[in-house]
Amino acid sequence: MRIATIAQRCGHAAAFDDETADHRVQFGGGHAGHHVRHDHVERFGGEFSGGTHTCKGFGPMKLDGTGTGGGRVGGYGYIFGHPRDIAKPLGLCEGHDAGYAGSMTTRIWTAALAVIGDEILSGRTQDKNIAQIATWLNVQGIRLAEVRVVPDKTAAIVEAVNVLRARNDYLFTTGGIGPTHDDITVDAIAEALGVPVVHHPQAVAVLEAYYTTRGGLTEARKRMARVPEGADLIENRMSGAPGIRVGNIFIMAGVPHITAGMLDALTGTLEGGLPVLSRTIGCWVGESEIADLLREAEKSHEGVAIGSYPFFRDGRTGANFVVRATDAALADRCIADLTRALEATGRTVVAGGI
C-alpha cells in the first residue's frame, strides 16, 4: 500500500518527500524537523484522493483538488502549498491508498531573504550573508528567489515578512536579534504573525549556561531568548544565542560566521527539490555577438537556464556562459551543444570558463 502521511511539527508546515513507502510514518506530537528523506514520508501527486482528512493541528483538509484554504500558504501554522500548486501535498492521515505519482523535478522550492538593518542600507556594513545563504539553499534543493533589504522599522519588517513568506516556501531573515533596543526583528515578526512575544525556556537555559563565566545573564542578554509564541530554536554553537524557526520563517543572526553555524544546524531539515547543477564554458567574444545563439541553445534544451557573464580583460572582450539545470545529463548535453555552436563560428571555447 502506498501511504499518505502528514508530518506535523508543532504547528509548523509539513515536510515533503517523493519516496514511495510501505511504512506508515506519523510524527504524532513528535518532531518532524529532522531529515524526512530517511523516514520515507510520501507526498501526494497527480490526482487527489477526495474525501476529508481530519488533521491534528490543522483541522479538516479536503484533498479533492479544491482544498479548504486558498493559494499557496507558507504562513504561520499552515501547510506549504495548495493542492493546485504542488505536485504532492501531504495530509496527517495514514492508511489511505492515494495511488499517486509525481516527480520532484516538477516542484521548484523557493526561499526569500530579508536582510534587516539600517547599517546595511547606510553602507556602513557590507552584507555577506546573501551569497552564503543562496549557496546553502541550492544544496538543499531550494532556490533563493528574492532578497529584500529592510530598515530597522517595525512597519517595514512586518510588510516585508508578510509579502515574502506568502509567495515563497521559506523566508529567512538576518539581523536584528541581538540584545539592544534597536534589535526589533523578533517583535516585528511576532506582529506580522499576530502572536505575542515570549521568553523561550530552552533559550533562557542556554543563555544562562553560556554567560555563567561571562558576567551572567543580564536583562539585556535575556532579550535574546525572546521568540514569537510557538517558535522553535535553531542551534547556535558559536555564541549561545539561538536562532528561531516559526512556521516557514527562519530568524537568524546578522553576523556571517554565526549565520553559517545556524545554517549548518539546519542542514538536512528542510524539504526541497533537486539541487541546481551548473556547467561553465568561456569564450573570447562579445555577448551581443552571440545573443541569438544563446537564446536558441536555451530554448532547445527545456529545463535549463543559461547565464552570460561578460568581462573585459587584457584589452579583450570575453564572456563566461553558465548552464544551470537540475538534471546533470541535460546540463551536459546543453553545454556540449553550446560548445559546438560556438566553435562552428570559428571561436575557441574554454571548458570551465576563462
mmCIF file of C-alpha atoms in Angstrom:
data_model
loop_
_atom_site.group_PDB
_atom_site.id
_atom_site.type_symbol
_atom_site.label_atom_id
_atom_site.label_comp_id
_atom_site.label_asym_id
_atom_site.label_seq_id
_atom_site.Cartn_x
_atom_site.Cartn_y
_atom_site.Cartn_z
ATOM 1 C CA MET A 1 0.000 0.000 0.000
ATOM 2 C CA ARG A 2 1.211 3.483 -0.749
ATOM 3 C CA ILE A 3 0.883 5.621 2.321
ATOM 4 C CA ALA A 4 -0.165 9.257 2.529
ATOM 5 C CA THR A 5 1.007 10.882 5.678
ATOM 6 C CA ILE A 6 1.395 14.373 7.033
ATOM 7 C CA ALA A 7 4.306 15.297 9.252
ATOM 8 C CA GLN A 8 3.297 17.991 11.679
ATOM 9 C CA ARG A 9 5.930 19.875 13.514
ATOM 10 C CA CYS A 10 4.360 21.709 16.438
ATOM 11 C CA GLY A 11 2.134 23.855 14.274
ATOM 12 C CA HIS A 12 4.756 24.250 11.607
ATOM 13 C CA ALA A 13 4.476 23.466 7.958
ATOM 14 C CA ALA A 14 4.654 19.890 6.881
ATOM 15 C CA ALA A 15 7.698 18.402 5.205
ATOM 16 C CA PHE A 16 7.569 16.718 1.809
ATOM 17 C CA ASP A 17 9.446 13.921 0.151
ATOM 18 C CA ASP A 18 8.874 11.912 -3.012
ATOM 19 C CA GLU A 19 9.930 8.480 -1.870
ATOM 20 C CA THR A 20 7.482 5.593 -2.173
ATOM 21 C CA ALA A 21 6.853 3.945 1.187
ATOM 22 C CA ASP A 22 5.234 0.841 2.505
ATOM 23 C CA HIS A 23 5.798 2.155 6.004
ATOM 24 C CA ARG A 24 3.273 4.245 7.856
ATOM 25 C CA VAL A 25 5.066 7.200 9.303
ATOM 26 C CA GLN A 26 3.407 9.542 11.715
ATOM 27 C CA PHE A 27 5.121 12.152 13.815
ATOM 28 C CA GLY A 28 2.252 12.166 16.318
ATOM 29 C CA GLY A 29 3.171 15.008 18.594
ATOM 30 C CA GLY A 30 6.757 14.370 17.679
ATOM 31 C CA HIS A 31 9.452 16.348 15.980
ATOM 32 C CA ALA A 32 9.302 16.196 12.203
ATOM 33 C CA GLY A 33 12.074 18.655 11.583
ATOM 34 C CA HIS A 34 14.806 16.118 11.003
ATOM 35 C CA HIS A 35 15.713 14.828 7.582
ATOM 36 C CA VAL A 36 12.440 13.296 6.428
ATOM 37 C CA ARG A 37 14.032 11.564 3.440
ATOM 38 C CA HIS A 38 15.156 8.834 5.832
ATOM 39 C CA ASP A 39 11.636 8.310 7.143
ATOM 40 C CA HIS A 40 10.108 7.501 3.754
ATOM 41 C CA VAL A 41 7.380 10.107 4.081
ATOM 42 C CA GLU A 42 5.406 10.126 0.865
ATOM 43 C CA ARG A 43 3.752 13.195 -0.513
ATOM 44 C CA PHE A 44 0.732 13.111 -2.779
ATOM 45 C CA GLY A 45 0.935 13.720 -6.515
ATOM 46 C CA GLY A 46 -1.200 13.603 -9.612
ATOM 47 C CA GLU A 47 -4.898 13.170 -8.878
ATOM 48 C CA PHE A 48 -6.331 13.771 -5.443
ATOM 49 C CA SER A 49 -7.999 11.246 -3.215
ATOM 50 C CA GLY A 50 -11.179 13.146 -2.424
ATOM 51 C CA GLY A 51 -12.791 12.978 0.967
ATOM 52 C CA THR A 52 -11.965 14.970 4.032
ATOM 53 C CA HIS A 53 -8.938 14.074 6.117
ATOM 54 C CA THR A 54 -9.064 15.452 9.621
ATOM 55 C CA CYS A 55 -5.599 16.587 10.535
ATOM 56 C CA LYS A 56 -4.477 17.234 14.073
ATOM 57 C CA GLY A 57 -3.397 20.797 14.483
ATOM 58 C CA PHE A 58 -4.562 21.800 11.028
ATOM 59 C CA GLY A 59 -8.277 20.977 11.179
ATOM 60 C CA PRO A 60 -10.170 19.460 8.244
ATOM 61 C CA MET A 61 -8.254 19.492 4.992
ATOM 62 C CA LYS A 62 -10.062 18.443 1.865
ATOM 63 C CA LEU A 63 -7.814 16.586 -0.547
ATOM 64 C CA ASP A 64 -10.020 16.579 -3.623
ATOM 65 C CA GLY A 65 -8.181 19.267 -5.544
ATOM 66 C CA THR A 66 -10.146 22.141 -4.066
ATOM 67 C CA GLY A 67 -8.824 22.304 -0.524
ATOM 68 C CA THR A 68 -10.278 24.343 2.307
ATOM 69 C CA GLY A 69 -7.931 27.278 2.020
ATOM 70 C CA GLY A 70 -6.719 29.457 -0.782
ATOM 71 C CA GLY A 71 -3.443 29.932 -2.530
ATOM 72 C CA ARG A 72 -0.026 28.672 -1.635
ATOM 73 C CA VAL A 73 0.183 29.188 2.060
ATOM 74 C CA GLY A 74 3.642 29.204 3.535
ATOM 75 C CA GLY A 75 2.330 31.130 6.519
ATOM 76 C CA TYR A 76 2.436 30.522 10.250
ATOM 77 C CA GLY A 77 0.944 27.198 11.205
ATOM 78 C CA TYR A 78 -0.121 26.179 7.710
ATOM 79 C CA ILE A 79 0.836 23.533 5.180
ATOM 80 C CA PHE A 80 3.134 24.634 2.388
ATOM 81 C CA GLY A 81 1.065 24.747 -0.728
ATOM 82 C CA HIS A 82 -2.398 24.334 -2.101
ATOM 83 C CA PRO A 83 -3.152 21.094 -3.951
ATOM 84 C CA ARG A 84 -3.423 23.085 -7.175
ATOM 85 C CA ASP A 85 0.095 24.398 -6.759
ATOM 86 C CA ILE A 86 2.068 21.408 -5.525
ATOM 87 C CA ALA A 87 2.564 18.069 -7.181
ATOM 88 C CA LYS A 88 2.155 16.216 -3.894
ATOM 89 C CA PRO A 89 0.643 17.854 -0.794
ATOM 90 C CA LEU A 90 0.685 15.977 2.492
ATOM 91 C CA GLY A 91 -2.063 15.051 4.925
ATOM 92 C CA LEU A 92 -1.887 13.874 8.550
ATOM 93 C CA CYS A 93 -3.675 10.666 7.699
ATOM 94 C CA GLU A 94 -2.362 7.198 7.252
ATOM 95 C CA GLY A 95 -3.688 4.144 5.561
ATOM 96 C CA HIS A 96 -5.385 5.926 2.655
ATOM 97 C CA ASP A 97 -4.343 4.500 -0.687
ATOM 98 C CA ALA A 98 -3.561 7.627 -2.654
ATOM 99 C CA GLY A 99 -2.299 5.871 -5.771
ATOM 100 C CA TYR A 100 -0.360 8.940 -6.679
ATOM 101 C CA ALA A 101 2.625 9.539 -8.860
ATOM 102 C CA GLY A 102 4.614 12.689 -9.197
ATOM 103 C CA SER A 103 8.071 13.949 -9.865
ATOM 104 C CA MET A 104 10.141 16.040 -7.505
ATOM 105 C CA THR A 105 11.632 17.753 -10.516
ATOM 106 C CA THR A 106 8.267 19.416 -11.243
ATOM 107 C CA ARG A 107 8.240 21.130 -7.864
ATOM 108 C CA ILE A 108 10.516 24.135 -7.531
ATOM 109 C CA TRP A 109 11.025 25.151 -3.925
ATOM 110 C CA THR A 110 11.818 28.808 -3.296
ATOM 111 C CA ALA A 111 13.048 30.943 -0.447
ATOM 112 C CA ALA A 112 13.249 34.660 0.149
ATOM 113 C CA LEU A 113 15.730 36.538 2.291
ATOM 114 C CA ALA A 114 15.044 39.716 4.252
ATOM 115 C CA VAL A 115 18.281 41.412 5.283
ATOM 116 C CA ILE A 116 17.349 43.641 8.213
ATOM 117 C CA GLY A 117 19.438 46.570 9.408
ATOM 118 C CA ASP A 118 19.983 50.282 8.923
ATOM 119 C CA GLU A 119 23.726 49.588 8.848
ATOM 120 C CA ILE A 120 23.311 47.674 5.579
ATOM 121 C CA LEU A 121 21.268 50.412 3.918
ATOM 122 C CA SER A 122 23.686 53.125 5.058
ATOM 123 C CA GLY A 123 26.634 51.280 3.538
ATOM 124 C CA ARG A 124 28.450 51.100 6.853
ATOM 125 C CA THR A 125 28.246 47.301 6.838
ATOM 126 C CA GLN A 126 28.558 45.181 3.718
ATOM 127 C CA ASP A 127 26.273 42.165 3.658
ATOM 128 C CA LYS A 128 27.996 38.802 3.312
ATOM 129 C CA ASN A 129 25.027 36.580 4.076
ATOM 130 C CA ILE A 130 23.242 36.645 0.720
ATOM 131 C CA ALA A 131 25.882 34.591 -1.074
ATOM 132 C CA GLN A 132 26.332 32.007 1.678
ATOM 133 C CA ILE A 133 22.588 31.550 2.186
ATOM 134 C CA ALA A 134 21.994 31.238 -1.572
ATOM 135 C CA THR A 135 24.746 28.632 -1.861
ATOM 136 C CA TRP A 136 23.477 26.672 1.149
ATOM 137 C CA LEU A 137 19.897 26.730 -0.133
ATOM 138 C CA ASN A 138 20.938 25.352 -3.501
ATOM 139 C CA VAL A 139 22.496 22.331 -1.827
ATOM 140 C CA GLN A 140 19.174 21.798 -0.038
ATOM 141 C CA GLY A 141 17.346 21.883 -3.390
ATOM 142 C CA ILE A 142 15.830 25.307 -2.719
ATOM 143 C CA ARG A 143 16.260 28.389 -4.882
ATOM 144 C CA LEU A 144 16.773 31.836 -3.428
ATOM 145 C CA ALA A 145 14.126 33.701 -5.407
ATOM 146 C CA GLU A 146 14.374 37.208 -3.978
ATOM 147 C CA VAL A 147 16.185 39.378 -1.456
ATOM 148 C CA ARG A 148 14.906 42.499 0.267
ATOM 149 C CA VAL A 149 16.968 44.848 2.450
ATOM 150 C CA VAL A 150 14.779 46.322 5.173
ATOM 151 C CA PRO A 151 15.429 49.143 7.673
ATOM 152 C CA ASP A 152 15.073 48.751 11.435
ATOM 153 C CA LYS A 153 11.468 49.872 11.348
ATOM 154 C CA THR A 154 8.655 47.655 12.585
ATOM 155 C CA ALA A 155 6.180 48.538 9.828
ATOM 156 C CA ALA A 156 8.766 47.854 7.098
ATOM 157 C CA ILE A 157 9.720 44.495 8.595
ATOM 158 C CA VAL A 158 6.084 43.437 9.058
ATOM 159 C CA GLU A 159 5.254 44.310 5.457
ATOM 160 C CA ALA A 160 8.295 42.507 4.069
ATOM 161 C CA VAL A 161 7.699 39.394 6.170
ATOM 162 C CA ASN A 162 4.052 39.071 5.184
ATOM 163 C CA VAL A 163 4.754 39.535 1.470
ATOM 164 C CA LEU A 164 7.807 37.297 1.260
ATOM 165 C CA ARG A 165 6.519 34.423 3.388
ATOM 166 C CA ALA A 166 3.284 34.270 1.418
ATOM 167 C CA ARG A 167 4.849 33.862 -2.014
ATOM 168 C CA ASN A 168 7.767 31.593 -1.113
ATOM 169 C CA ASP A 169 8.092 28.251 0.595
ATOM 170 C CA TYR A 170 10.581 29.620 3.097
ATOM 171 C CA LEU A 171 11.616 33.014 4.405
ATOM 172 C CA PHE A 172 14.968 33.691 6.025
ATOM 173 C CA THR A 173 15.793 36.876 7.892
ATOM 174 C CA THR A 174 19.182 38.073 9.076
ATOM 175 C CA GLY A 175 19.905 40.753 11.628
ATOM 176 C CA GLY A 176 18.107 42.466 14.479
ATOM 177 C CA ILE A 177 18.011 39.678 17.073
ATOM 178 C CA GLY A 178 20.689 40.991 19.445
ATOM 179 C CA PRO A 179 20.423 42.398 22.981
ATOM 180 C CA THR A 180 19.976 46.107 22.228
ATOM 181 C CA HIS A 181 16.885 48.291 21.984
ATOM 182 C CA ASP A 182 17.081 48.575 18.201
ATOM 183 C CA ASP A 183 17.035 44.792 17.719
ATOM 184 C CA ILE A 184 13.347 44.613 16.850
ATOM 185 C CA THR A 185 13.163 41.718 14.384
ATOM 186 C CA VAL A 186 11.510 39.285 16.815
ATOM 187 C CA ASP A 187 8.867 41.841 17.832
ATOM 188 C CA ALA A 188 8.129 42.759 14.221
ATOM 189 C CA ILE A 189 7.798 39.149 13.064
ATOM 190 C CA ALA A 190 5.537 38.348 16.017
ATOM 191 C CA GLU A 191 3.365 41.288 14.991
ATOM 192 C CA ALA A 192 3.296 40.040 11.403
ATOM 193 C CA LEU A 193 2.137 36.625 12.625
ATOM 194 C CA GLY A 194 -0.345 38.008 15.132
ATOM 195 C CA VAL A 195 1.227 36.237 18.111
ATOM 196 C CA PRO A 196 2.799 37.532 21.335
ATOM 197 C CA VAL A 197 6.494 37.553 22.174
ATOM 198 C CA VAL A 198 7.546 35.174 24.945
ATOM 199 C CA HIS A 199 10.771 34.021 26.565
ATOM 200 C CA HIS A 200 11.609 30.539 25.287
ATOM 201 C CA PRO A 201 12.589 28.474 28.353
ATOM 202 C CA GLN A 202 15.195 26.473 26.462
ATOM 203 C CA ALA A 203 16.758 29.656 25.101
ATOM 204 C CA VAL A 204 16.893 31.118 28.610
ATOM 205 C CA ALA A 205 18.628 27.967 29.860
ATOM 206 C CA VAL A 206 21.153 28.035 27.004
ATOM 207 C CA LEU A 207 21.978 31.687 27.633
ATOM 208 C CA GLU A 208 22.277 31.166 31.385
ATOM 209 C CA ALA A 209 24.809 28.404 30.783
ATOM 210 C CA TYR A 210 26.710 30.396 28.178
ATOM 211 C CA TYR A 211 27.022 33.535 30.320
ATOM 212 C CA THR A 212 27.837 31.771 33.583
ATOM 213 C CA THR A 213 31.524 32.649 33.175
ATOM 214 C CA ARG A 214 30.868 35.778 31.113
ATOM 215 C CA GLY A 215 29.250 38.114 33.591
ATOM 216 C CA GLY A 216 25.894 36.406 33.989
ATOM 217 C CA LEU A 217 22.583 36.659 32.168
ATOM 218 C CA THR A 218 21.595 40.316 32.294
ATOM 219 C CA GLU A 219 18.181 41.629 31.267
ATOM 220 C CA ALA A 220 19.705 42.902 28.032
ATOM 221 C CA ARG A 221 21.166 39.483 27.235
ATOM 222 C CA LYS A 222 17.904 37.814 28.172
ATOM 223 C CA ARG A 223 16.286 39.688 25.273
ATOM 224 C CA MET A 224 17.996 37.152 23.011
ATOM 225 C CA ALA A 225 15.727 34.440 24.478
ATOM 226 C CA ARG A 226 12.594 36.211 23.236
ATOM 227 C CA VAL A 227 10.701 34.473 20.416
ATOM 228 C CA PRO A 228 7.299 34.688 18.723
ATOM 229 C CA GLU A 229 4.985 32.350 20.608
ATOM 230 C CA GLY A 230 5.057 28.809 19.196
ATOM 231 C CA ALA A 231 8.587 29.083 17.814
ATOM 232 C CA ASP A 232 11.363 26.507 17.897
ATOM 233 C CA LEU A 233 15.063 27.247 18.255
ATOM 234 C CA ILE A 234 17.935 26.963 15.792
ATOM 235 C CA GLU A 235 21.118 25.865 17.488
ATOM 236 C CA ASN A 236 23.939 28.393 17.675
ATOM 237 C CA ARG A 237 27.231 26.717 18.537
ATOM 238 C CA MET A 238 29.185 29.944 18.095
ATOM 239 C CA SER A 239 27.790 32.440 20.612
ATOM 240 C CA GLY A 240 24.999 30.816 22.569
ATOM 241 C CA ALA A 241 22.088 32.994 21.434
ATOM 242 C CA PRO A 242 19.913 30.715 19.274
ATOM 243 C CA GLY A 243 18.202 31.420 16.000
ATOM 244 C CA ILE A 244 14.451 30.992 15.701
ATOM 245 C CA ARG A 245 12.150 28.936 13.486
ATOM 246 C CA VAL A 246 8.468 29.804 13.388
ATOM 247 C CA GLY A 247 6.313 28.343 10.643
ATOM 248 C CA ASN A 248 8.200 28.785 7.400
ATOM 249 C CA ILE A 249 10.279 31.666 8.776
ATOM 250 C CA PHE A 250 13.882 31.271 9.905
ATOM 251 C CA ILE A 251 15.147 34.172 12.023
ATOM 252 C CA MET A 252 18.924 34.264 12.029
ATOM 253 C CA ALA A 253 21.827 36.356 13.229
ATOM 254 C CA GLY A 254 23.344 39.043 11.057
ATOM 255 C CA VAL A 255 26.967 38.177 11.870
ATOM 256 C CA PRO A 256 28.082 35.978 8.943
ATOM 257 C CA HIS A 257 30.026 33.314 10.840
ATOM 258 C CA ILE A 258 27.144 32.894 13.307
ATOM 259 C CA THR A 259 24.699 32.682 10.400
ATOM 260 C CA ALA A 260 26.892 29.976 8.870
ATOM 261 C CA GLY A 261 26.698 27.950 12.078
ATOM 262 C CA MET A 262 22.917 28.235 12.149
ATOM 263 C CA LEU A 263 22.702 27.104 8.538
ATOM 264 C CA ASP A 264 24.845 24.121 9.417
ATOM 265 C CA ALA A 265 22.409 23.230 12.207
ATOM 266 C CA LEU A 266 19.541 23.362 9.697
ATOM 267 C CA THR A 267 21.233 21.223 7.055
ATOM 268 C CA GLY A 268 19.017 18.345 6.004
ATOM 269 C CA THR A 269 15.957 19.539 7.938
ATOM 270 C CA LEU A 270 14.212 21.494 5.161
ATOM 271 C CA GLU A 271 12.325 19.861 2.348
ATOM 272 C CA GLY A 272 13.374 20.826 -1.143
ATOM 273 C CA GLY A 273 13.668 19.567 -4.670
ATOM 274 C CA LEU A 274 16.713 18.630 -6.688
ATOM 275 C CA PRO A 275 19.768 20.870 -6.328
ATOM 276 C CA VAL A 276 20.644 23.084 -9.280
ATOM 277 C CA LEU A 277 23.788 21.950 -11.094
ATOM 278 C CA SER A 278 25.935 24.152 -13.295
ATOM 279 C CA ARG A 279 28.379 23.803 -16.161
ATOM 280 C CA THR A 280 30.620 26.646 -17.373
ATOM 281 C CA ILE A 281 32.455 27.486 -20.557
ATOM 282 C CA GLY A 282 34.261 30.662 -21.619
ATOM 283 C CA CYS A 283 34.884 32.346 -24.934
ATOM 284 C CA TRP A 284 36.622 35.478 -26.166
ATOM 285 C CA VAL A 285 33.551 37.035 -27.706
ATOM 286 C CA GLY A 286 31.216 39.912 -27.067
ATOM 287 C CA GLU A 287 27.960 38.516 -25.685
ATOM 288 C CA SER A 288 25.916 40.715 -28.007
ATOM 289 C CA GLU A 289 27.510 38.929 -30.975
ATOM 290 C CA ILE A 290 26.064 35.572 -29.929
ATOM 291 C CA ALA A 291 22.852 36.620 -28.162
ATOM 292 C CA ASP A 292 20.697 34.738 -30.668
ATOM 293 C CA LEU A 293 22.861 31.639 -30.362
ATOM 294 C CA LEU A 294 22.459 31.655 -26.574
ATOM 295 C CA ARG A 295 18.718 32.169 -26.854
ATOM 296 C CA GLU A 296 18.348 29.216 -29.216
ATOM 297 C CA ALA A 297 20.511 26.989 -27.021
ATOM 298 C CA GLU A 298 18.332 27.672 -24.001
ATOM 299 C CA LYS A 299 15.116 27.301 -25.996
ATOM 300 C CA SER A 300 16.161 23.943 -27.447
ATOM 301 C CA HIS A 301 17.019 22.475 -24.034
ATOM 302 C CA GLU A 302 13.895 22.779 -21.945
ATOM 303 C CA GLY A 303 14.700 22.892 -18.242
ATOM 304 C CA VAL A 304 17.987 24.783 -18.486
ATOM 305 C CA ALA A 305 18.867 28.401 -17.846
ATOM 306 C CA ILE A 306 21.919 29.993 -19.447
ATOM 307 C CA GLY A 307 23.622 32.932 -17.795
ATOM 308 C CA SER A 308 26.057 35.152 -19.673
ATOM 309 C CA TYR A 309 28.782 36.967 -17.707
ATOM 310 C CA PRO A 310 30.858 39.353 -19.838
ATOM 311 C CA PHE A 311 34.247 40.756 -18.868
ATOM 312 C CA PHE A 312 36.978 42.967 -20.296
ATOM 313 C CA ARG A 313 40.462 41.640 -19.646
ATOM 314 C CA ASP A 314 43.876 42.338 -21.117
ATOM 315 C CA GLY A 315 42.344 44.613 -23.716
ATOM 316 C CA ARG A 316 39.968 41.895 -24.901
ATOM 317 C CA THR A 317 36.259 41.267 -24.529
ATOM 318 C CA GLY A 318 35.068 37.877 -23.424
ATOM 319 C CA ALA A 319 32.287 36.130 -21.565
ATOM 320 C CA ASN A 320 31.674 33.067 -19.449
ATOM 321 C CA PHE A 321 28.481 31.121 -20.002
ATOM 322 C CA VAL A 322 26.918 29.144 -17.185
ATOM 323 C CA VAL A 323 24.337 26.451 -17.916
ATOM 324 C CA ARG A 324 22.121 25.569 -14.937
ATOM 325 C CA ALA A 325 19.725 22.635 -14.602
ATOM 326 C CA THR A 326 18.579 20.085 -12.046
ATOM 327 C CA ASP A 327 19.355 17.255 -14.479
ATOM 328 C CA ALA A 328 23.089 16.600 -14.890
ATOM 329 C CA ALA A 329 22.654 14.858 -18.244
ATOM 330 C CA LEU A 330 20.583 17.746 -19.572
ATOM 331 C CA ALA A 331 23.182 20.279 -18.441
ATOM 332 C CA ASP A 332 25.926 18.226 -20.099
ATOM 333 C CA ARG A 333 24.013 17.992 -23.391
ATOM 334 C CA CYS A 334 23.338 21.716 -23.409
ATOM 335 C CA ILE A 335 26.932 22.690 -22.667
ATOM 336 C CA ALA A 336 28.157 20.290 -25.377
ATOM 337 C CA ASP A 337 25.735 21.697 -27.952
ATOM 338 C CA LEU A 338 26.595 25.266 -26.983
ATOM 339 C CA THR A 339 30.301 24.479 -27.287
ATOM 340 C CA ARG A 340 29.812 23.036 -30.780
ATOM 341 C CA ALA A 341 27.727 26.028 -31.846
ATOM 342 C CA LEU A 342 30.382 28.497 -30.684
ATOM 343 C CA GLU A 343 33.191 26.517 -32.303
ATOM 344 C CA ALA A 344 31.207 26.436 -35.540
ATOM 345 C CA THR A 345 31.555 30.235 -35.656
ATOM 346 C CA GLY A 346 35.328 29.866 -35.539
ATOM 347 C CA ARG A 347 35.768 30.681 -31.864
ATOM 348 C CA THR A 348 37.786 28.812 -29.260
ATOM 349 C CA VAL A 349 35.846 27.597 -26.236
ATOM 350 C CA VAL A 350 37.486 27.162 -22.832
ATOM 351 C CA ALA A 351 35.908 24.438 -20.669
ATOM 352 C CA GLY A 352 35.342 25.608 -17.105
ATOM 353 C CA GLY A 353 35.418 29.264 -18.086
ATOM 354 C CA ILE A 354 38.071 31.913 -18.591
#
